[in-house]
């Protein structure tokens, strides 16, 4: 299947065929089942949840053989010896767990609902600068220090004053 990166979609939707493996790894790491049910957890527990890594196939014309994929942040060299030039995009729990101030709960926002294609939404894009190169048919990713949630919270608190 294909992948659509869509800033107009809040959440991330993955193919059903990935659900079983994801849930097994989730249980192995956390000791609990994965679900999209709301949960009451502390901020400390939120930070202890796993970071989800997405591995994206490298564009053949974009591979820089001078870079060591085992030492270059964002390349898959340390996790996939067969595809070391692939790109890794990290989604920490603070991006896939949506917090409700009103109810003091978190809700996981990674869903397994797609027949084949994936939709990587705004929660996937958070914390990254993304370059859409339509001319060459490729997309580039780099980690960003833009803290969107702080910007939103600061704007919300300044409008209350």
Tab-separated table of C-alpha atoms in Angstrom:
chain	number	residue	atom	x	y	z
A	1	UNK	CA	0.000	0.000	0.000
A	2	UNK	CA	0.861	3.639	-0.235
A	3	UNK	CA	1.405	6.316	2.362
A	4	UNK	CA	-0.278	9.700	2.517
A	5	UNK	CA	1.206	12.406	4.720
A	6	UNK	CA	-1.680	14.701	5.571
A	7	UNK	CA	-1.434	17.720	7.873
A	8	UNK	CA	-5.222	18.092	7.567
A	9	UNK	CA	-5.716	14.770	9.357
A	10	UNK	CA	-5.149	15.002	13.094
A	11	UNK	CA	-4.370	11.354	13.787
A	12	UNK	CA	-2.400	8.504	12.228
A	13	UNK	CA	-4.165	5.597	10.528
A	14	UNK	CA	-2.205	2.459	9.734
A	15	UNK	CA	-3.058	-0.700	7.767
A	16	UNK	CA	-4.923	-3.443	9.628
A	17	UNK	CA	-2.161	-5.915	8.707
A	18	UNK	CA	0.228	-4.085	11.084
A	19	UNK	CA	-2.097	-4.224	14.086
A	20	UNK	CA	-1.224	-7.680	15.435
A	21	UNK	CA	2.558	-7.097	15.360
A	22	UNK	CA	2.204	-3.587	16.829
A	23	UNK	CA	-0.035	-4.835	19.650
A	24	UNK	CA	2.341	-7.711	20.433
A	25	UNK	CA	5.335	-5.368	20.642
A	26	UNK	CA	3.336	-2.851	22.662
A	27	UNK	CA	2.405	-5.537	25.207
A	28	UNK	CA	6.007	-6.771	25.326
A	29	UNK	CA	7.317	-3.258	26.033
A	30	UNK	CA	4.579	-1.899	28.298
A	31	UNK	CA	3.098	-5.045	29.821
A	32	UNK	CA	-0.374	-3.797	28.870
A	33	UNK	CA	-2.579	-4.191	25.800
A	34	UNK	CA	-2.795	-1.386	23.236
A	35	UNK	CA	-6.193	0.150	22.692
A	36	UNK	CA	-7.659	3.463	21.670
A	37	UNK	CA	-9.547	3.747	24.951
A	38	UNK	CA	-9.001	6.797	27.104
A	39	UNK	CA	-6.616	6.279	30.020
A	40	UNK	CA	-5.796	8.101	33.218
A	41	UNK	CA	-2.028	8.215	33.548
A	42	UNK	CA	0.450	10.625	35.060
A	43	UNK	CA	2.695	12.781	32.923
A	44	UNK	CA	5.608	10.672	34.174
A	45	UNK	CA	3.855	7.500	32.944
A	46	UNK	CA	3.151	9.198	29.608
A	47	UNK	CA	6.860	9.892	29.148
A	48	UNK	CA	7.624	6.225	29.907
A	49	UNK	CA	5.479	5.005	26.986
A	50	UNK	CA	7.384	3.844	23.900
A	51	UNK	CA	8.401	6.055	21.034
A	52	UNK	CA	6.964	4.647	17.809
A	53	UNK	CA	9.464	4.531	14.942
A	54	UNK	CA	8.304	4.740	11.343
A	55	UNK	CA	10.724	3.442	8.736
A	56	UNK	CA	10.335	5.030	5.311
A	57	UNK	CA	12.091	3.768	2.209
A	58	UNK	CA	14.914	6.038	1.089
A	59	UNK	CA	14.554	7.707	-2.306
A	60	UNK	CA	17.220	6.081	-4.476
A	61	UNK	CA	18.463	9.415	-5.856
A	62	UNK	CA	18.749	10.886	-2.361
A	63	UNK	CA	21.133	8.382	-0.816
A	64	UNK	CA	24.405	9.970	0.233
A	65	UNK	CA	26.983	7.179	0.350
A	66	UNK	CA	29.352	9.428	2.316
A	67	UNK	CA	27.054	9.334	5.345
A	68	UNK	CA	27.517	6.461	7.766
A	69	UNK	CA	23.960	5.149	8.355
A	70	UNK	CA	25.018	3.756	11.733
A	71	UNK	CA	26.145	7.189	12.926
A	72	UNK	CA	23.699	9.483	11.122
A	73	UNK	CA	20.636	10.459	13.141
A	74	UNK	CA	17.471	9.607	11.264
A	75	UNK	CA	18.908	6.747	9.197
A	76	UNK	CA	18.029	3.107	9.872
A	77	UNK	CA	21.588	1.749	9.972
A	78	UNK	CA	21.453	0.649	13.603
A	79	UNK	CA	18.030	-1.024	13.370
A	80	UNK	CA	17.914	-2.456	9.832
A	81	UNK	CA	21.124	-3.774	8.287
A	82	UNK	CA	19.306	-4.666	5.039
A	83	UNK	CA	17.997	-1.118	4.522
A	84	UNK	CA	20.453	1.119	6.371
A	85	UNK	CA	19.713	4.218	4.254
A	86	UNK	CA	15.982	4.174	5.039
A	87	UNK	CA	14.642	7.098	7.035
A	88	UNK	CA	13.413	6.764	10.619
A	89	UNK	CA	10.791	9.174	11.896
A	90	UNK	CA	10.148	9.079	15.645
A	91	UNK	CA	6.734	9.654	17.198
A	92	UNK	CA	7.034	9.995	20.982
A	93	UNK	CA	4.078	9.349	23.263
A	94	UNK	CA	3.563	13.086	23.692
A	95	UNK	CA	2.582	13.158	20.005
A	96	UNK	CA	0.332	10.094	19.790
A	97	UNK	CA	-1.377	10.472	23.179
A	98	UNK	CA	-3.876	13.331	23.096
A	99	UNK	CA	-4.493	14.991	26.447
A	100	UNK	CA	-7.909	16.257	27.517
A	101	UNK	CA	-7.562	19.103	30.018
A	102	UNK	CA	-11.279	18.920	30.756
A	103	UNK	CA	-11.242	15.241	31.762
A	104	UNK	CA	-7.544	14.832	32.726
A	105	UNK	CA	-7.165	11.778	30.473
A	106	UNK	CA	-5.085	10.706	27.495
A	107	UNK	CA	-6.297	9.001	24.331
A	108	UNK	CA	-4.021	7.082	21.945
A	109	UNK	CA	-4.315	8.489	18.420
A	110	UNK	CA	-2.744	5.729	16.325
A	111	UNK	CA	-5.457	3.653	14.687
A	112	UNK	CA	-5.365	0.441	12.656
A	113	UNK	CA	-8.295	0.988	10.322
A	114	UNK	CA	-6.880	1.103	6.799
A	115	UNK	CA	-7.257	-1.732	4.300
A	116	UNK	CA	-3.830	-1.145	2.746
A	117	UNK	CA	-2.663	2.470	2.692
A	118	UNK	CA	-1.489	4.516	5.672
A	119	UNK	CA	-2.430	8.077	6.544
A	120	UNK	CA	0.242	9.807	8.599
A	121	UNK	CA	-1.468	12.793	10.156
A	122	UNK	CA	-0.463	15.888	12.079
A	123	UNK	CA	0.529	13.890	15.165
A	124	UNK	CA	3.111	12.078	12.991
A	125	UNK	CA	4.381	15.374	11.592
A	126	UNK	CA	4.792	17.082	14.984
A	127	UNK	CA	8.391	17.739	15.934
A	128	UNK	CA	9.612	17.576	12.334
A	129	UNK	CA	10.364	19.945	9.524
A	130	UNK	CA	9.071	18.340	6.351
A	131	UNK	CA	10.127	19.277	2.836
A	132	UNK	CA	7.748	18.299	0.049
A	133	UNK	CA	9.794	18.193	-3.167
A	134	UNK	CA	7.069	17.822	-5.806
A	135	UNK	CA	9.533	18.305	-8.682
A	136	UNK	CA	11.579	15.261	-7.726
A	137	UNK	CA	8.719	13.286	-6.147
A	138	UNK	CA	10.230	12.965	-2.701
A	139	UNK	CA	9.777	14.109	0.874
A	140	UNK	CA	12.480	15.035	3.376
A	141	UNK	CA	12.303	14.929	7.169
A	142	UNK	CA	14.378	16.517	9.905
A	143	UNK	CA	13.712	16.823	13.589
A	144	UNK	CA	12.492	20.237	14.679
A	145	UNK	CA	12.638	21.958	18.030
A	146	UNK	CA	9.326	23.718	17.408
A	147	UNK	CA	7.251	22.998	20.506
A	148	UNK	CA	3.738	23.386	19.104
A	149	UNK	CA	1.942	22.466	22.336
A	150	UNK	CA	3.768	25.188	24.279
A	151	UNK	CA	2.871	27.716	21.592
A	152	UNK	CA	-0.798	26.714	21.757
A	153	UNK	CA	-0.855	26.713	25.578
A	154	UNK	CA	0.877	30.106	25.742
A	155	UNK	CA	-1.545	31.560	23.209
A	156	UNK	CA	-4.521	30.141	25.111
A	157	UNK	CA	-3.314	31.521	28.444
A	158	UNK	CA	-2.574	34.955	26.962
A	159	UNK	CA	-6.122	35.213	25.581
A	160	UNK	CA	-7.496	34.478	29.070
A	161	UNK	CA	-5.544	37.350	30.643
